[in-house]
Coordinates of C-alpha atoms in Angstrom, one line a residue:
M1276 CA -55.8 -17.2 -123.0
R1277 CA -57.0 -19.6 -124.9
T1278 CA -53.7 -21.3 -126.5
P1279 CA -50.7 -20.3 -124.1
G1280 CA -47.7 -22.1 -125.5
A1281 CA -49.4 -23.3 -128.7
R1282 CA -47.0 -23.1 -131.4
G1283 CA -46.5 -20.0 -133.3
L1284 CA -44.8 -18.7 -136.8
A1285 CA -43.2 -15.5 -135.5
A1286 CA -41.3 -13.0 -137.3
L1287 CA -38.3 -14.1 -136.0
I1288 CA -34.3 -12.4 -136.8
G1289 CA -31.8 -13.8 -138.0
G1290 CA -28.6 -13.8 -140.3
V1291 CA -26.6 -13.3 -144.1
V1292 CA -24.7 -10.6 -145.8
I1293 CA -26.0 -9.7 -149.4
A1294 CA -24.4 -7.5 -151.4
A1295 CA -27.2 -4.5 -151.7
G1296 CA -28.7 -2.4 -148.9
L1297 CA -30.5 -1.4 -145.8
A1298 CA -32.8 1.1 -145.3
L1299 CA -33.4 3.2 -142.2
T1300 CA -36.3 3.8 -139.5
P1301 CA -36.7 7.5 -138.2
S1302 CA -34.5 7.6 -134.8
A1303 CA -37.1 7.8 -131.5
A1304 CA -38.3 11.4 -130.2
A1305 CA -38.9 12.5 -126.4
A1306 CA -42.2 13.0 -125.6
A1307 CA -42.6 15.4 -122.3
E1308 CA -39.8 13.2 -120.1
K1309 CA -40.7 9.9 -121.9
V1310 CA -39.4 8.7 -125.4
V1311 CA -42.0 7.9 -127.7
L1312 CA -41.5 4.7 -130.2
S1313 CA -43.1 5.1 -133.7
K1314 CA -41.6 3.2 -135.6
G1315 CA -38.5 0.9 -136.7
H1316 CA -37.7 -2.3 -134.3
T1317 CA -37.7 -2.6 -130.7
D1318 CA -37.8 -5.6 -128.3
A1319 CA -40.7 -3.8 -126.1
V1320 CA -41.0 -6.9 -123.7
D1321 CA -36.8 -7.2 -123.4
I1322 CA -36.6 -10.0 -120.3
H1323 CA -33.0 -9.2 -118.6
Y1324 CA -31.5 -11.1 -114.8
A1325 CA -29.3 -10.0 -112.7
E1326 CA -27.7 -10.5 -109.3
G1327 CA -29.9 -12.9 -108.9
Q1328 CA -33.4 -10.3 -109.9
L1329 CA -35.4 -10.6 -113.2
S1330 CA -36.5 -7.4 -114.9
L1331 CA -38.0 -6.1 -117.6
K1332 CA -36.8 -3.8 -120.4
V1333 CA -37.1 -2.1 -123.6
H1334 CA -34.3 -2.8 -126.0
D1335 CA -34.6 0.2 -128.4
D1336 CA -33.5 -0.6 -132.2
T1337 CA -35.3 2.1 -133.4
V1338 CA -31.8 4.5 -132.8
S1339 CA -27.7 3.3 -134.0
P1340 CA -26.5 2.6 -131.8
S1341 CA -29.3 0.7 -130.1
V1342 CA -30.1 1.5 -126.7
T1343 CA -31.5 -0.3 -123.2
R1344 CA -34.5 1.7 -122.0
D1345 CA -36.6 1.6 -118.3
P1346 CA -40.8 1.0 -119.9
A1347 CA -41.6 3.8 -117.5
D1348 CA -39.0 6.3 -119.6
V1349 CA -41.3 5.0 -123.0
I1350 CA -44.6 5.3 -125.1
F1351 CA -45.4 2.9 -127.7
Q1352 CA -46.9 4.5 -130.2
V1353 CA -49.2 2.7 -133.0
L1354 CA -49.8 5.4 -135.7
P1355 CA -52.6 6.1 -137.5
G1356 CA -51.3 4.0 -140.6
A1357 CA -52.1 0.7 -138.2
A1358 CA -55.5 1.4 -138.9
M1359 CA -57.4 -1.6 -141.0
P1360 CA -60.8 -3.4 -141.5
V1361 CA -61.0 -6.8 -139.1
P1362 CA -61.2 -9.5 -142.0
D1363 CA -63.8 -10.9 -143.2
D1364 CA -63.0 -14.6 -142.0
S1365 CA -64.1 -16.2 -138.6
R1366 CA -60.6 -16.8 -138.0
F1367 CA -60.7 -13.7 -136.5
A1368 CA -63.6 -12.6 -135.1
F1369 CA -62.0 -12.1 -131.5
L1370 CA -60.5 -8.9 -133.1
G1371 CA -64.3 -7.7 -133.7
P1372 CA -67.2 -7.6 -136.6
A1373 CA -66.0 -8.3 -139.9
G1374 CA -64.8 -4.7 -141.6
S1375 CA -65.0 -2.6 -138.3
Q1376 CA -61.4 -0.8 -137.5
V1377 CA -58.8 -2.4 -136.3
W1378 CA -54.8 -0.8 -135.3
L1379 CA -52.9 -3.7 -136.0
L1380 CA -48.8 -3.6 -135.4
P1381 CA -48.0 -7.2 -137.6
L1382 CA -45.8 -9.7 -137.1
T1383 CA -43.5 -9.0 -139.6
Q1384 CA -41.9 -5.5 -140.1
N1385 CA -43.6 -2.5 -141.9
Q1386 CA -40.5 -0.1 -142.3
N1387 CA -43.7 2.6 -141.7
L1388 CA -44.9 1.0 -138.5
L1389 CA -43.5 0.3 -134.6
W1390 CA -42.5 -3.4 -135.1
P1391 CA -42.4 -4.5 -131.3
G1392 CA -41.5 -8.1 -129.7
W1393 CA -40.4 -10.1 -127.0
N1394 CA -37.0 -11.2 -126.2
T1395 CA -35.2 -13.5 -123.7
T1396 CA -31.6 -14.1 -125.5
S1397 CA -29.6 -12.4 -122.8
L1398 CA -30.6 -14.9 -120.4
G1399 CA -27.6 -18.1 -120.2
A1400 CA -28.9 -21.6 -120.0
G1401 CA -28.9 -23.7 -116.6
L1402 CA -30.4 -21.0 -114.5
F1403 CA -33.8 -22.0 -114.5
T1404 CA -36.2 -24.6 -114.8
G1405 CA -36.4 -25.9 -118.6
D1406 CA -34.4 -23.0 -119.7
R1407 CA -37.5 -20.8 -119.5
V1408 CA -39.5 -18.2 -118.2
R1409 CA -43.8 -17.3 -118.1
L1410 CA -44.6 -14.3 -119.8
S1411 CA -47.9 -13.0 -118.7
L1412 CA -50.1 -9.8 -119.5
V1413 CA -51.6 -9.4 -115.9
D1414 CA -53.6 -6.3 -117.0
V1415 CA -55.2 -4.1 -119.7
T1416 CA -56.7 -1.0 -119.1
G1417 CA -57.6 1.3 -121.8
P1418 CA -60.9 2.6 -124.4
G1419 CA -60.3 -1.0 -126.1
A1420 CA -59.3 -4.1 -126.0
V1421 CA -56.2 -5.8 -126.9
S1422 CA -55.0 -8.9 -128.5
V1423 CA -51.3 -10.4 -129.0
F1424 CA -50.9 -13.2 -131.6
T1425 CA -48.8 -14.8 -134.3
Q1426 CA -50.1 -17.2 -137.3
D1427 CA -49.4 -20.3 -137.9
T1428 CA -48.3 -21.5 -141.5
F1429 CA -51.8 -21.3 -142.6
G1430 CA -51.9 -18.2 -141.5
S1431 CA -54.8 -18.7 -138.7
P1432 CA -53.7 -17.4 -135.3
L1433 CA -52.5 -18.2 -132.7
I1434 CA -53.9 -15.9 -129.5
K1435 CA -51.1 -15.2 -126.9
F1436 CA -52.6 -12.2 -125.0
R1437 CA -55.8 -11.3 -124.6
S1438 CA -57.6 -8.8 -122.9
D1439 CA -61.5 -9.4 -123.2
D1440 CA -61.5 -12.6 -122.4
G1441 CA -60.2 -12.4 -119.3
L1442 CA -56.7 -12.3 -118.1
P1443 CA -54.1 -13.0 -117.1
D1444 CA -52.6 -14.5 -120.0
A1445 CA -49.4 -16.4 -120.2
I1446 CA -46.7 -17.9 -121.7
D1447 CA -43.7 -20.1 -121.7
V1448 CA -40.9 -18.3 -123.3
P1449 CA -37.3 -20.0 -123.6
I1450 CA -34.2 -18.5 -123.1
R1451 CA -32.3 -17.2 -126.1
T1452 CA -36.1 -16.4 -128.1
H1453 CA -36.2 -13.2 -130.2
A1454 CA -40.5 -13.2 -131.2
H1455 CA -42.5 -10.8 -132.9
A1456 CA -46.4 -11.0 -132.8
N1457 CA -49.4 -9.1 -134.0
W1458 CA -50.2 -6.6 -132.0
A1459 CA -54.1 -5.5 -131.8
F1460 CA -56.0 -2.7 -130.7
S1461 CA -59.5 -2.1 -131.2
A1462 CA -60.2 1.7 -130.4
E1463 CA -57.4 5.0 -130.2
G1464 CA -56.6 6.5 -127.2
A1465 CA -54.2 5.8 -124.4
Y1466 CA -53.5 2.3 -122.9
T1467 CA -51.6 0.6 -120.4
L1468 CA -50.1 -2.9 -120.5
T1469 CA -49.2 -4.2 -117.2
F1470 CA -47.0 -7.2 -117.7
Q1471 CA -44.8 -9.8 -115.5
A1472 CA -42.5 -12.4 -116.0
D1473 CA -41.7 -15.3 -113.7
A1474 CA -39.2 -18.1 -113.6
T1475 CA -38.1 -21.0 -111.1
R1476 CA -34.5 -21.3 -110.5
T1477 CA -32.6 -24.5 -110.9
D1478 CA -32.2 -25.0 -107.0
G1479 CA -36.3 -24.3 -106.8
S1480 CA -36.4 -20.6 -105.1
T1481 CA -38.8 -18.0 -107.7
V1482 CA -38.4 -15.3 -108.8
S1483 CA -40.3 -12.4 -110.3
T1484 CA -40.1 -9.1 -112.0
G1485 CA -43.7 -8.2 -110.3
P1486 CA -46.1 -6.2 -111.7
V1487 CA -44.2 -3.3 -115.0
P1488 CA -47.0 -1.1 -116.4
Y1489 CA -45.7 0.0 -120.5
S1490 CA -47.7 2.5 -122.0
F1491 CA -49.0 2.7 -125.3
V1492 CA -51.3 5.0 -127.8
V1493 CA -52.7 4.3 -130.7
G1494 CA -53.7 7.9 -132.8
E1495 CA -52.1 10.9 -132.5
L1496 CA -50.1 11.7 -128.9
D1497 CA -52.3 14.0 -127.4
G1498 CA -50.9 17.6 -126.1
S1499 CA -48.8 16.0 -123.7
G1500 CA -46.7 14.5 -127.0
P1501 CA -44.1 16.0 -128.4
E1502 CA -44.7 19.2 -130.3
T1503 CA -43.1 18.7 -134.0
T1504 CA -40.8 21.2 -135.4
L1505 CA -39.6 21.6 -138.9
S1506 CA -35.8 23.2 -140.1
I1507 CA -34.1 22.7 -143.6
S1508 CA -30.8 21.6 -143.9
G1509 CA -28.8 21.3 -146.5
M1510 CA -28.0 25.5 -147.4
A1511 CA -24.6 26.2 -148.2
D1512 CA -23.1 29.3 -147.1
E1513 CA -22.6 30.1 -150.5
Y1514 CA -22.6 29.3 -154.2
Q1515 CA -21.5 29.6 -157.7
P1516 CA -24.0 30.3 -160.1
G1517 CA -24.9 26.6 -162.1
D1518 CA -24.4 24.7 -158.3
T1519 CA -27.3 22.3 -157.5
V1520 CA -28.9 23.6 -154.7
T1521 CA -30.3 20.2 -152.7
L1522 CA -32.4 21.9 -149.3
R1523 CA -34.3 18.5 -147.3
A1524 CA -37.2 19.2 -144.4
V1525 CA -35.8 17.7 -140.9
Q1526 CA -39.2 16.7 -138.8
T1527 CA -38.2 16.6 -135.3
P1528 CA -39.7 14.3 -133.9
Q1529 CA -39.5 12.4 -137.5
T1530 CA -43.7 11.7 -138.1
E1531 CA -45.7 9.3 -140.5
L1532 CA -46.5 12.3 -142.2
D1533 CA -45.0 13.1 -145.8
H1534 CA -46.9 16.5 -147.3
Y1535 CA -45.2 19.4 -147.7
H1536 CA -44.7 22.5 -149.5
W1537 CA -42.4 24.6 -150.4
F1538 CA -42.5 28.6 -150.4
S1539 CA -39.4 31.1 -151.7
R1540 CA -39.7 34.6 -151.3
C1541 CA -36.9 37.1 -152.9
P1542 CA -35.9 40.7 -152.6
G1543 CA -38.3 43.3 -153.5
S1544 CA -41.2 41.0 -152.1
D1545 CA -43.0 40.9 -149.0
T1546 CA -44.5 37.1 -148.7
F1547 CA -43.3 34.1 -149.4
A1548 CA -45.0 32.0 -152.2
V1549 CA -45.3 28.9 -153.2
I1550 CA -43.1 26.8 -155.5
P1551 CA -45.4 25.1 -157.7
G1552 CA -44.9 21.3 -158.3
E1553 CA -42.4 21.0 -154.8
A1554 CA -44.0 18.7 -152.4
G1555 CA -41.9 16.5 -151.2
S1556 CA -39.5 16.5 -148.5
T1557 CA -36.5 17.7 -150.8
Y1558 CA -36.4 20.5 -153.1
T1559 CA -33.6 21.0 -155.8
F1560 CA -33.0 23.7 -158.2
T1561 CA -29.8 25.4 -160.1
A1562 CA -28.2 28.5 -158.5
T1563 CA -28.1 31.8 -160.4
R1564 CA -27.9 35.3 -159.5
E1565 CA -31.0 35.8 -160.3
L1566 CA -31.6 33.9 -156.7
N1567 CA -29.1 36.0 -154.7
A1568 CA -30.8 36.4 -151.6
C1569 CA -33.7 34.9 -151.9
E1570 CA -35.5 33.1 -148.9
Y1571 CA -36.7 29.6 -148.3
Q1572 CA -39.1 28.4 -146.2
V1573 CA -41.0 24.7 -146.1
R1574 CA -44.4 23.5 -144.0
L1575 CA -45.5 20.6 -143.0
Y1576 CA -48.9 19.4 -143.5
G1577 CA -51.8 17.0 -141.5
D1578 CA -54.3 14.1 -142.7
H1579 CA -56.6 17.4 -143.2
H1580 CA -54.0 19.8 -144.9
E1581 CA -53.3 22.3 -141.7
V1582 CA -49.8 23.6 -140.8
V1583 CA -48.2 20.9 -138.5
A1584 CA -44.4 22.8 -138.4
T1585 CA -43.6 25.8 -140.4
S1586 CA -39.6 25.9 -141.0
E1587 CA -37.6 29.5 -139.8
E1588 CA -36.1 30.9 -143.2
V1589 CA -32.6 29.9 -144.9
A1590 CA -31.4 32.6 -147.3
L1591 CA -29.2 31.8 -150.6
W1592 CA -26.4 33.7 -151.0
V1593 CA -25.1 33.5 -155.1
A1594 CA -21.3 34.2 -155.4
F1595 CA -20.7 37.7 -158.6
P1596 CA -19.1 36.9 -161.4
P1597 CA -15.4 38.3 -161.9
A1598 CA -15.8 41.9 -161.8
D1599 CA -14.0 42.7 -164.8
P1600 CA -15.6 41.1 -168.2
G1601 CA -12.9 41.6 -170.4
T1602 CA -11.5 38.2 -168.4
S1603 CA -14.7 36.6 -168.4
Q1604 CA -15.9 33.8 -170.8
T1605 CA -19.2 33.3 -171.3
I1606 CA -20.0 29.3 -171.2
T1607 CA -23.7 28.0 -172.5
A1608 CA -24.5 24.5 -172.2
S1609 CA -28.1 22.9 -173.5
I1610 CA -29.5 19.8 -173.1
D1611 CA -30.8 18.0 -176.3
P1612 CA -34.7 17.3 -175.9
N1613 CA -34.1 14.3 -177.7
Q1614 CA -31.7 12.8 -175.3
G1615 CA -32.1 11.4 -172.5
A1616 CA -31.1 8.5 -170.2
L1617 CA -32.7 6.0 -167.9
V1618 CA -30.3 5.1 -164.9
I1619 CA -30.3 2.5 -161.2
S1620 CA -27.3 2.7 -159.3
V1621 CA -26.7 2.3 -155.5
D1622 CA -24.1 4.4 -153.6
P1623 CA -20.9 2.7 -153.7
D1624 CA -20.1 3.0 -150.1
D1625 CA -23.0 1.8 -149.1
R1626 CA -24.7 -1.4 -150.7
A1627 CA -24.0 -4.0 -148.1
V1628 CA -27.0 -5.5 -146.1
V1629 CA -26.0 -7.7 -143.5
L1630 CA -28.9 -9.2 -141.7
P1631 CA -29.3 -10.3 -138.3
P1632 CA -27.8 -14.0 -137.2
A1633 CA -30.8 -16.5 -138.2
Q1634 CA -33.0 -17.5 -135.1
L1635 CA -35.4 -20.5 -135.3
S1636 CA -38.9 -19.9 -136.1
G1637 CA -41.0 -20.1 -133.1
S1638 CA -42.7 -23.4 -134.9
G1639 CA -38.7 -24.6 -135.1
E1640 CA -39.6 -26.0 -139.2
R1641 CA -36.9 -23.1 -140.0
W1642 CA -34.1 -20.6 -139.4
E1643 CA -35.6 -17.1 -139.9
S1644 CA -34.0 -13.7 -140.9
A1645 CA -35.3 -10.3 -141.8
G1646 CA -33.5 -6.9 -142.7
S1647 CA -33.8 -3.9 -145.5
L1648 CA -32.6 -3.7 -149.1
R1649 CA -30.5 0.1 -149.6
P1650 CA -31.5 2.8 -150.8
V1651 CA -31.5 2.3 -155.0
T1652 CA -31.7 5.1 -157.0
V1653 CA -33.9 5.4 -160.5
T1654 CA -33.2 8.4 -162.7
D1655 CA -35.0 8.7 -165.9
T1656 CA -34.3 12.0 -167.8
R1657 CA -35.6 10.4 -171.1
A1658 CA -38.3 13.2 -172.8
A1659 CA -40.7 11.0 -174.3
T1660 CA -41.4 9.1 -170.7
P1661 CA -42.0 5.6 -172.0
G1662 CA -42.1 4.7 -168.3
W1663 CA -39.6 2.0 -166.7
S1664 CA -39.5 -1.1 -164.6
A1665 CA -36.6 -2.0 -162.2
S1666 CA -36.2 -5.2 -161.2
G1667 CA -33.6 -7.1 -158.9
Q1668 CA -32.3 -11.2 -158.7
L1669 CA -29.8 -13.3 -157.5
P1670 CA -28.5 -14.7 -160.3
K1671 CA -26.1 -16.9 -157.7
D1672 CA -26.5 -19.0 -154.7
F1673 CA -25.3 -17.8 -151.4
V1674 CA -22.2 -19.0 -150.5
S1675 CA -20.0 -19.5 -147.5
A1676 CA -16.5 -18.8 -146.9
D1677 CA -16.0 -22.7 -146.2
G1678 CA -18.6 -23.5 -149.9
A1679 CA -21.1 -24.3 -148.1
T1680 CA -24.6 -22.7 -150.0
F1681 CA -28.1 -22.5 -149.8
S1682 CA -30.6 -21.3 -152.7
A1683 CA -30.9 -17.9 -153.6
G1684 CA -35.1 -18.6 -153.9
Y1685 CA -35.4 -18.6 -149.6
L1686 CA -34.8 -14.2 -149.8
G1687 CA -37.7 -12.7 -150.5
W1688 CA -38.7 -9.2 -150.0
T1689 CA -41.6 -7.2 -149.9
P1690 CA -40.9 -3.8 -152.2
E1691 CA -41.5 0.2 -151.2
V1692 CA -41.4 2.8 -152.8
V1693 CA -39.4 5.8 -150.7
R1694 CA -39.8 8.6 -152.7
Q1695 CA -40.2 10.0 -155.6
S1696 CA -40.5 13.2 -157.7
G1697 CA -42.9 15.5 -158.0
G1698 CA -45.4 14.3 -161.2
Q1699 CA -43.9 10.7 -161.5
G1700 CA -46.4 7.6 -160.6
V1701 CA -44.1 5.2 -159.6
V1702 CA -45.5 2.0 -157.4
A1703 CA -43.6 -0.9 -155.7
G1704 CA -43.2 -4.3 -156.9
P1705 CA -45.9 -7.2 -155.3
T1706 CA -43.8 -9.0 -152.5
V1707 CA -41.5 -12.1 -153.5
A1708 CA -42.1 -14.7 -150.1
P1709 CA -39.3 -16.4 -149.9
Y1710 CA -39.2 -20.6 -151.6
T1711 CA -42.3 -22.7 -149.8
V1712 CA -42.2 -26.2 -151.5
G1713 CA -45.2 -26.6 -154.1
V1714 CA -45.6 -22.9 -154.1
G1715 CA -42.1 -21.2 -155.1
G1716 CA -40.7 -17.9 -154.7
G1717 CA -38.0 -16.3 -154.0
L1718 CA -35.5 -14.2 -155.4
G1719 CA -33.4 -16.3 -157.6
N1720 CA -36.3 -15.1 -160.2
S1721 CA -35.6 -11.8 -161.3
A1722 CA -39.0 -10.2 -159.3
T1723 CA -40.3 -6.1 -159.8
L1724 CA -39.1 -3.6 -157.2
G1725 CA -40.8 -0.6 -158.8
S1726 CA -42.0 0.1 -161.9
A1727 CA -44.0 4.5 -163.6
P1728 CA -46.0 3.6 -166.6
A1729 CA -45.9 5.5 -169.6
G1730 CA -45.7 9.6 -169.2
A1731 CA -45.2 9.7 -165.5
G1732 CA -41.9 7.6 -165.1
R1733 CA -39.3 10.6 -165.8
G1734 CA -37.6 11.9 -162.7
T1735 CA -35.5 10.4 -159.6
A1736 CA -36.7 7.5 -157.7
T1737 CA -35.5 6.0 -154.6
L1738 CA -36.6 2.4 -154.0
S1739 CA -36.2 -0.7 -151.3
A1740 CA -37.6 -3.2 -150.1
G1741 CA -37.9 -5.6 -146.5
L1742 CA -36.2 -8.4 -147.1
R1743 CA -36.9 -11.7 -145.5
L1744 CA -34.9 -15.4 -145.4
H1745 CA -36.2 -18.7 -144.5
L1746 CA -34.0 -21.6 -144.0
P1747 CA -34.5 -25.0 -144.0
T1748 CA -33.2 -26.3 -140.5
E1749 CA -30.1 -28.4 -141.5
T1750 CA -28.5 -25.7 -143.5
A1751 CA -24.9 -25.6 -142.4
P1752 CA -24.1 -23.1 -139.9
G1753 CA -22.0 -19.5 -141.9
T1754 CA -21.6 -16.5 -142.5
Y1755 CA -23.2 -16.4 -146.6
T1756 CA -23.0 -14.1 -149.1
A1757 CA -24.8 -13.2 -152.3
T1758 CA -24.7 -10.5 -155.0
L1759 CA -28.4 -9.2 -156.0
T1760 CA -28.3 -7.9 -159.8
L1761 CA -30.5 -4.6 -160.2
T1762 CA -31.5 -3.7 -163.2
A1763 CA -34.5 -1.3 -165.3
I1764 CA -35.7 -1.0 -168.7

């Protein structure tokens, strides 16, 4: 390794409260007797000390509540979506030739990928010399090379571990550190990364975890992994005519695949027929007497349009109208095609983001925290389909209970489109970095969360964003709040 102990701009987790949201990550799934972690936050190398012994664990934050696991019980999956070309930049030549493919779990969180890091926050002060432990990558086996690196403020790589220039590689990690890095793999397949933690106790004796193997799979899991199954949730026992029916496709375990087709089979038909235009994870329609006893099925498709999983069918039951027509009334409702509205909303019971307590960055130059916006729904029912733009802004600074403040500009975001109706063309807004001196940025000014062009905005879309908070080191301790204002035009 070329830069042990080098300054690194690691993406660390920190803390603040804002009024607006948090996006849920898929839960982990069991592969044979192991748990597969493929999306969300995890402290992959979690260093513990108890009863005079050092040990390596996995802190799994992809489930709620989070759990601590034995590395032997976990497979870390680098999903196919992590593939990217090596930049045409000589600073990244250690990853391979420019343009060649590498699979990268990034330094900052991508909600569609795994976000692994290392952690010493459970270690107390005064246990070890220098209040630090040494973390080593002692061996790598697999089809390609592995590099773990952070980046400085200019984007230059700071290599922590690299398998193709000789191992072991080691870094000194201070206690109470929670750090993330870029994890790069040069080829698809199964890898074993063997880590070891060592420390010198204040009495001069040494302690070690010994070598601990970690299993990684880059790309699709082989036959030893979990088979994806599909089911339908949301079907009630009975509906009244005119009720709204919303069916949801549920993957077990959750994968990155999101291409579906919904099918129906009604009395008098022997086969399921595809429902045109329904290719998302949800299907919403109105219950009518004509649909009584119809059955519904959903299928999940892979990257090559092959069927990955098919659900069991569910039946729709619609209540009969009153038997005596002389005591009934007919009510007719209509929607004026010239009317409609554009509405942006959040769930009133799910509108608060609580970021984890801020941690000092790897370079020691600022406090950092990261989280996610709660879901934001934009519904456009306007027949003219003029398109729309949804934006957000923190019009006032963050304030603590003691009256301390810091600028709203220190919060930035990376928007994403969580889901949208068939036929919509919703795109996420650009990333807004937290404020930087001489550069600007931040959500103190209005920023686009998502937009839809004319002719492709009608329907309902759900938006979210990854949040990043960067604060000066002189910021006063405390819990701060601010309100994010959301608008759609």
